Coordinates of C-alpha atoms in Angstrom, one line a residue:
X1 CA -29.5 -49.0 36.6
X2 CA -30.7 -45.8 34.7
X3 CA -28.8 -43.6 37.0
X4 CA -25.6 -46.0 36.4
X5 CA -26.0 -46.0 32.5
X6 CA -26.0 -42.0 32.6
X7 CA -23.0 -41.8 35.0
X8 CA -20.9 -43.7 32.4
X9 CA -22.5 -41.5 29.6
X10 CA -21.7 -38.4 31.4
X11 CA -17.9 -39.9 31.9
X12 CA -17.6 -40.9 28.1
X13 CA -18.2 -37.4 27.0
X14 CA -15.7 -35.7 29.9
X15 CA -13.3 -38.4 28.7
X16 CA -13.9 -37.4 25.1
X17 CA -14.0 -33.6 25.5
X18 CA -9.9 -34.6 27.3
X19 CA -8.9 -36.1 24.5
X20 CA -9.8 -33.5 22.1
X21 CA -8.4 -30.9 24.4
X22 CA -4.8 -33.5 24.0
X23 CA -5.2 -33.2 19.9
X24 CA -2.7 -31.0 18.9
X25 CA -3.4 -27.9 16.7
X26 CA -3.7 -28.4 12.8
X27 CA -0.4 -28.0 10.5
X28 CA -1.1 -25.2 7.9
X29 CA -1.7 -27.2 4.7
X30 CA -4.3 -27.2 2.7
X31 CA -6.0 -29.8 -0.1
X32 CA -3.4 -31.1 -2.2
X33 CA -0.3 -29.0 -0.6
X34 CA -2.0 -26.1 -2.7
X35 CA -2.2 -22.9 -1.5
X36 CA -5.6 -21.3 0.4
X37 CA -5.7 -18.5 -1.7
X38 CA -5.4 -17.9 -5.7
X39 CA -2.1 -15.7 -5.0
X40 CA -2.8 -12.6 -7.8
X41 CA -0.6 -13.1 -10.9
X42 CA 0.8 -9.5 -10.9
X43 CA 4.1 -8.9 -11.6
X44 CA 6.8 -7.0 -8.9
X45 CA 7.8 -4.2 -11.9
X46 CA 4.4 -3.7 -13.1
X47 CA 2.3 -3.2 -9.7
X48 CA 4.8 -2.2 -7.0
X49 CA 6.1 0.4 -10.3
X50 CA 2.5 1.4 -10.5
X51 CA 2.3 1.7 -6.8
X52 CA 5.5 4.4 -6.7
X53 CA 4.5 6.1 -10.1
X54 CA 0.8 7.2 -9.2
X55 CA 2.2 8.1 -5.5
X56 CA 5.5 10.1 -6.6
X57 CA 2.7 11.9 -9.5
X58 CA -0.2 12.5 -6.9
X59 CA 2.0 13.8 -4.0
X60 CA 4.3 15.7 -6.8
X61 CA 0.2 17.6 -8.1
X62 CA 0.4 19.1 -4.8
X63 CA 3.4 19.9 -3.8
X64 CA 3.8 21.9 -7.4
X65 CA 0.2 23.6 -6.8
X66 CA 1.7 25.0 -3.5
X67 CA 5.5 26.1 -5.2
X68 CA 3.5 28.3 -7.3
X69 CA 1.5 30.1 -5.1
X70 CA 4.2 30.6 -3.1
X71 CA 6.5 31.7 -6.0
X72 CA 8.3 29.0 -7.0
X73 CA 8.1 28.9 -10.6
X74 CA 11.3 26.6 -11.2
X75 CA 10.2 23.8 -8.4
X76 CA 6.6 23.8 -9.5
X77 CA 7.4 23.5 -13.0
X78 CA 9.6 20.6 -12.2
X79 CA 7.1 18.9 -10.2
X80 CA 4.3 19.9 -12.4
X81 CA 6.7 17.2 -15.6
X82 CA 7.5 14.8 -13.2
X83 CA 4.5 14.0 -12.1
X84 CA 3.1 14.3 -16.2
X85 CA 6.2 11.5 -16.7
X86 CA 5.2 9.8 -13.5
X87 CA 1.5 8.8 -14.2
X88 CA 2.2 8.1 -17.9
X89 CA 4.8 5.1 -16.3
X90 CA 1.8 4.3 -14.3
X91 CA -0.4 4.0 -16.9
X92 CA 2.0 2.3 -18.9
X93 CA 2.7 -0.5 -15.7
X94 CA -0.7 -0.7 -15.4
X95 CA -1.5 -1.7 -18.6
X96 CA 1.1 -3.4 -19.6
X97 CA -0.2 -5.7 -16.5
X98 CA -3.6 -6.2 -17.9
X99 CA -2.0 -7.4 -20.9
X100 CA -4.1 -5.2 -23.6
X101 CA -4.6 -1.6 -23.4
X102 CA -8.6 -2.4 -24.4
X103 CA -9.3 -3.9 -20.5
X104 CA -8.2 -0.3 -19.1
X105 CA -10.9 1.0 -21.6
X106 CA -13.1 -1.2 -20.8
X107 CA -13.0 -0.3 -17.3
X108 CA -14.6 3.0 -18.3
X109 CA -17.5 1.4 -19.9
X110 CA -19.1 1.6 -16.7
X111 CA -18.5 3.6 -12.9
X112 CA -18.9 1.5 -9.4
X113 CA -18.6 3.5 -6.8
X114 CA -18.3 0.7 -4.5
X115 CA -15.1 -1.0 -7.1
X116 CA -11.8 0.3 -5.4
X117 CA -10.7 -0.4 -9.7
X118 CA -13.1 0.9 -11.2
X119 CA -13.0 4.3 -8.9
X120 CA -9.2 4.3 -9.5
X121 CA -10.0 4.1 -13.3
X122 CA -11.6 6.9 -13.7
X123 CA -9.6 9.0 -10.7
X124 CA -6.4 8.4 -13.3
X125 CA -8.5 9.1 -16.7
X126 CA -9.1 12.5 -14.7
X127 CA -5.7 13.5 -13.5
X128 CA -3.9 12.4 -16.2
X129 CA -5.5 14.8 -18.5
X130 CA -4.9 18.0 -16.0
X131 CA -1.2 16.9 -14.8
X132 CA -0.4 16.7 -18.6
X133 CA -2.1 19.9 -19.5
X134 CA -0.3 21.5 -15.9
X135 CA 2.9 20.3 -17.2
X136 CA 2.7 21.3 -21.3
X137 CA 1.0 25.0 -20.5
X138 CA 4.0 25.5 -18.2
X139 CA 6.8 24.9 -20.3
X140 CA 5.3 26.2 -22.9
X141 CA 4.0 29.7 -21.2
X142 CA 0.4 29.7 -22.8
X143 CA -2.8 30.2 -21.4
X144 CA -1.8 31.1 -17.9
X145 CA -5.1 30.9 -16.3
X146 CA -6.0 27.2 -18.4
X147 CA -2.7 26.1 -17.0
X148 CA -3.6 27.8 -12.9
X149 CA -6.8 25.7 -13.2
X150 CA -5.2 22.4 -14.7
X151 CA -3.0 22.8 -11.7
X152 CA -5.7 22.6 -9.4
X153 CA -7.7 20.1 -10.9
X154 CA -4.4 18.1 -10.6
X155 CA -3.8 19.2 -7.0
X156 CA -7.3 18.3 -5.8
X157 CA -6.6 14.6 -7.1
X158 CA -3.3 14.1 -6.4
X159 CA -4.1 12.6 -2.9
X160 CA -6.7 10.3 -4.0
X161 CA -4.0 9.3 -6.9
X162 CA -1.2 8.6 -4.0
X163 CA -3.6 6.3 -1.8
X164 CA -6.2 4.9 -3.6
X165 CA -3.3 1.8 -5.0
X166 CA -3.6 1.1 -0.9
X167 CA -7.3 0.8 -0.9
X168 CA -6.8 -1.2 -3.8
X169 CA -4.7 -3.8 -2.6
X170 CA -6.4 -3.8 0.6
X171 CA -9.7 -4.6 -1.0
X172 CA -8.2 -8.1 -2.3
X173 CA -8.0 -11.3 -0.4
X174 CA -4.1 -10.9 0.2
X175 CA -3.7 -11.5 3.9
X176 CA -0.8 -8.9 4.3
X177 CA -2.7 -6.3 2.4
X178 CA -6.0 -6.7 3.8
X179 CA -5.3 -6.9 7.1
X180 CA -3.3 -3.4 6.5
X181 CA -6.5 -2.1 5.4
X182 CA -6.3 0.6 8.1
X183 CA -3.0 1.9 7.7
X184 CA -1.7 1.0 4.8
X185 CA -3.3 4.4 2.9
X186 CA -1.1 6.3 5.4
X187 CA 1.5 4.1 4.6
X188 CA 1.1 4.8 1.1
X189 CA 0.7 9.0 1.2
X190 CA 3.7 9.0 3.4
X191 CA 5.8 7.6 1.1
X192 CA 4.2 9.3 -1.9
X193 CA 4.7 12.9 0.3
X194 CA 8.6 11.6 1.1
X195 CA 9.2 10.8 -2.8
X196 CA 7.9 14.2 -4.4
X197 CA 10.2 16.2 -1.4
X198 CA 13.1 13.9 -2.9
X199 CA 12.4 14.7 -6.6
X200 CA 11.7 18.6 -5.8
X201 CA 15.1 18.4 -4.1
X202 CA 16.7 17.0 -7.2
X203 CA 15.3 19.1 -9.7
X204 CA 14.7 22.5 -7.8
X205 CA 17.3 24.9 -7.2
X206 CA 19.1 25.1 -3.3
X207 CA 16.8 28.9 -2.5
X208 CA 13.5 27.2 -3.3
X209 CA 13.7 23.9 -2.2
X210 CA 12.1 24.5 1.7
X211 CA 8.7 22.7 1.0
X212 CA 10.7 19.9 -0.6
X213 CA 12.8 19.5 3.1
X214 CA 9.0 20.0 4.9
X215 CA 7.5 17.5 2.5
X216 CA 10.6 14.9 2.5
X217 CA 10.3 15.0 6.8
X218 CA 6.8 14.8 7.1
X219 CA 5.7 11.9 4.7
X220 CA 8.6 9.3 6.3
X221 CA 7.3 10.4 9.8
X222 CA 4.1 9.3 8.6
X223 CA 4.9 6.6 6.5
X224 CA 7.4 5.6 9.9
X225 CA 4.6 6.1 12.3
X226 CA 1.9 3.8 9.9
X227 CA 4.7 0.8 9.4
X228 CA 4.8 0.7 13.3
X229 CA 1.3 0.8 13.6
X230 CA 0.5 -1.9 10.9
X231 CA 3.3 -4.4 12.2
X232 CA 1.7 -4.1 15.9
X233 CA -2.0 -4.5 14.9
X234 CA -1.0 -7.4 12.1
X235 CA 0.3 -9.9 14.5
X236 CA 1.5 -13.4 12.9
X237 CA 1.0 -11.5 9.4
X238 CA 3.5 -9.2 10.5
X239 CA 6.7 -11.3 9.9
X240 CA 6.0 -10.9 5.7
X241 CA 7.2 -7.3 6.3
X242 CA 9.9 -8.2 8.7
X243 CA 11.3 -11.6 7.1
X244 CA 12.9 -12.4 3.4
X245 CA 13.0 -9.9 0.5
X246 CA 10.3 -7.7 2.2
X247 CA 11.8 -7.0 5.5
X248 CA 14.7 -6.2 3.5
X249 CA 13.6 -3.5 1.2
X250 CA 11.3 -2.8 4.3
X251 CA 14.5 -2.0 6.2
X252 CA 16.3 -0.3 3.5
X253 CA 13.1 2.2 2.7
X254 CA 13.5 3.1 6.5
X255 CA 17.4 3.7 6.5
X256 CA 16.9 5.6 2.9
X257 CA 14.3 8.0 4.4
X258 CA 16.1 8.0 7.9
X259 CA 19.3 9.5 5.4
X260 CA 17.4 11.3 2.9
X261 CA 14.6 13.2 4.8
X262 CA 17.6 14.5 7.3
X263 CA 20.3 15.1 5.4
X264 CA 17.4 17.3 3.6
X265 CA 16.4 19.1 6.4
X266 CA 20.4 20.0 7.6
X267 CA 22.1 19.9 4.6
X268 CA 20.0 20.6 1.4
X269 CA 19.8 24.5 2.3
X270 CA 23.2 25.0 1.5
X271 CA 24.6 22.5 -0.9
X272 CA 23.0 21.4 -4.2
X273 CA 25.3 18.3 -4.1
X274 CA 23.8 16.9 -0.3
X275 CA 20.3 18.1 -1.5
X276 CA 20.3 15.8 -5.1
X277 CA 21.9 12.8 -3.0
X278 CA 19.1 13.4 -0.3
X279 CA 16.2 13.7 -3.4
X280 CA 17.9 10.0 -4.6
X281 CA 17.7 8.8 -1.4
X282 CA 14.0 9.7 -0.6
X283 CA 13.3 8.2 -4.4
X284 CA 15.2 4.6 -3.5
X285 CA 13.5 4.4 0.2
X286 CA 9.5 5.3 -1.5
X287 CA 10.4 2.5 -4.1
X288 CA 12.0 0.5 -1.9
X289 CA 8.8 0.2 0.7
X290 CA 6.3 0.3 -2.7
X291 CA 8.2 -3.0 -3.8
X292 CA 8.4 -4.4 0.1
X293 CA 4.5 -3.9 0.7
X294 CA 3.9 -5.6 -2.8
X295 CA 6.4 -8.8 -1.8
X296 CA 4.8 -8.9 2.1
X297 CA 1.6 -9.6 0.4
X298 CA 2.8 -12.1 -2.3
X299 CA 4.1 -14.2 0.6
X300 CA 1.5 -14.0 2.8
X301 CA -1.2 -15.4 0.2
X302 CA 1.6 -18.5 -0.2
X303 CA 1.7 -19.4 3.2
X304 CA -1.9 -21.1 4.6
X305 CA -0.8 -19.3 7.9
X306 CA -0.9 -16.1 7.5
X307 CA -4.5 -17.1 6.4
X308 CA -5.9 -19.3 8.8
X309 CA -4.3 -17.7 11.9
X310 CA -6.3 -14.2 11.5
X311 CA -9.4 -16.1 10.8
X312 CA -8.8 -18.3 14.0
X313 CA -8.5 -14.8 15.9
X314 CA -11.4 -13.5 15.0
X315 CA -13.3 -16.4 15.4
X316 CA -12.0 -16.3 18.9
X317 CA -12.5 -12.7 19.4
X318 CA -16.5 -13.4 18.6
X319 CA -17.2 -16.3 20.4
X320 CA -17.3 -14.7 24.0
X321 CA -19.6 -11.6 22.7
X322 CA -22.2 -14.5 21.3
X323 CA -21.8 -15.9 24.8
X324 CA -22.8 -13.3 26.4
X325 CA -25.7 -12.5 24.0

């Protein structure tokens, strides 16, 4: 009788572990039809515009610093006021996000290394300061050797100023962002590189604009190469960048640079006219992928799948190494 009794046991949990296997996978909803996450309340002008601002200033620091030591006052001097105008629209984005110009103060009170914001905080209250005095020493030819070192103060930040915004975002809870974490700061340099080529093309005359064509080609082969790379590692999250307004602008950044990073490199020699169309170009396409990373990671945090499917990955991923443990 015992041995009959655990027989039927034994065939009551096989039939139960049968029917769970026949349950079909949970819809993505979540209590109340809400959202999983808190989706951040930033606005598309204000963050993807702080995004391309600190990006076009920081890769526009370094690109000057090298026009003038290889003798090209007009480009560097260019650069050196763009990025001054760039960072102030930053600053400006950025704070007209937090609402009050006292919480970007108040961010100084204290430094955390381990606070993507608070390092960024302080990594603009320190570049601004040089790229302005870069800019207003050049134009106005005074202390030559203040103005040399403002330069490359500015230059020795400027990359940290281009992809810090990606560390940033990727530090949040923002499933399209934070599962970028790897390449989204390559993403973000690329485009920075691609947008100060464009602007040095616009504002620099046709015999000095070479690093401009160099700059333009090699930040959208990067930022090319890291979209690719993102979109394969991201799996289900990588429809946000392929689907709705994001794989739109996602699609125009990469026709934009496609057309303004080449006809750069064939045309912009010559003419003045194909290289300012080619500087616009590069400009649109680094905005355009700024705003389409920002709108990827809106919808992401709406949708309870872009959540749960990751999580279910990973879950999946670790069960067989505690097996085997």
């Amino acid at each position: 009788m015992g041995d009959d009794a655990e027989s039927k046991r034994r065939k009551g949990r096989k039939g139960r572990r049968g029917e769970q296997l026949m349950v079909p996978e949970a819809e993505f909803t979540s209590y109340y039809g809400r959202p999983i996450l808190n989706a951040p309340t930033w606005q598309a002008r204000d963050i993807a515009g702080y995004f391309f601002l600190g990006g076009l200033a920081g890769a526009g620091s370094v690109l000057a610093a090298g026009a003038g030591l290889t003798g090209r006052p007009r480009m560097a001097r260019a650069l050196k006021v763009s990025s001054l105008v760039s960072i102030a629209g930053s600053a400006a984005a950025l704070v007209h996000d937090l609402g009050r110009p006292g919480r970007f103060a108040n961010m100084l009170r204290v430094f955390k290394p381990t606070s993507p914001m608070s390092v960024g905080s302080w990594l603009l209250a320190a570049y601004g300061p040089a790229a302005g005095a870069a800019a207003v020493l050049d134009v106005g030819g005074r202390l030559p050797r203040t103005g040399r070192a403002a330069t490359a103060v500015a230059a020795a930040l400027g990359p940290a100023v281009a992809s810090y915004t990606a560390v940033l975002a990727a530090d949040t809870a923002v499933p399209g962002w934070h599962e970028g974490y790897r390449e989204l700061p390559y993403l973000f340099v690329g485009s920075a590189a691609a947008a100060a080529g464009g602007m040095a093309l616009i504002a620099a005359p046709v015999a000095e604009n070479a690093p401009a064509r160099s700059a333009a080609l090699f930040g959208t082969a990067v930022e090319g190469v890291a979209v690719r790379a993102m979109e394969r590692r991201l799996g289900v999250v990588a429809e946000t960048y392929r689907e709705g307004k994001a794989g739109r602008l996602m699609r125009a950044a990469e026709a934009l640079g496609a057309a303004g990073s080449l006809g750069g490199a064939l045309l912009a020699r010559r003419s003045r006219t194909a290289a300012v169309l080619s500087g616009t170009a590069l400009l649109a396409a680094s905005a355009c992928t700024r705003f389409g990373v920002f709108h990827a990671g809106m919808r992401s945090a709406e949708d309870p799948k872009y959540t749960v499917v990751p999580q279910r990955g990973r879950l999946a991923a670790r069960e067989p190494r505690q097996t085997q443990g």
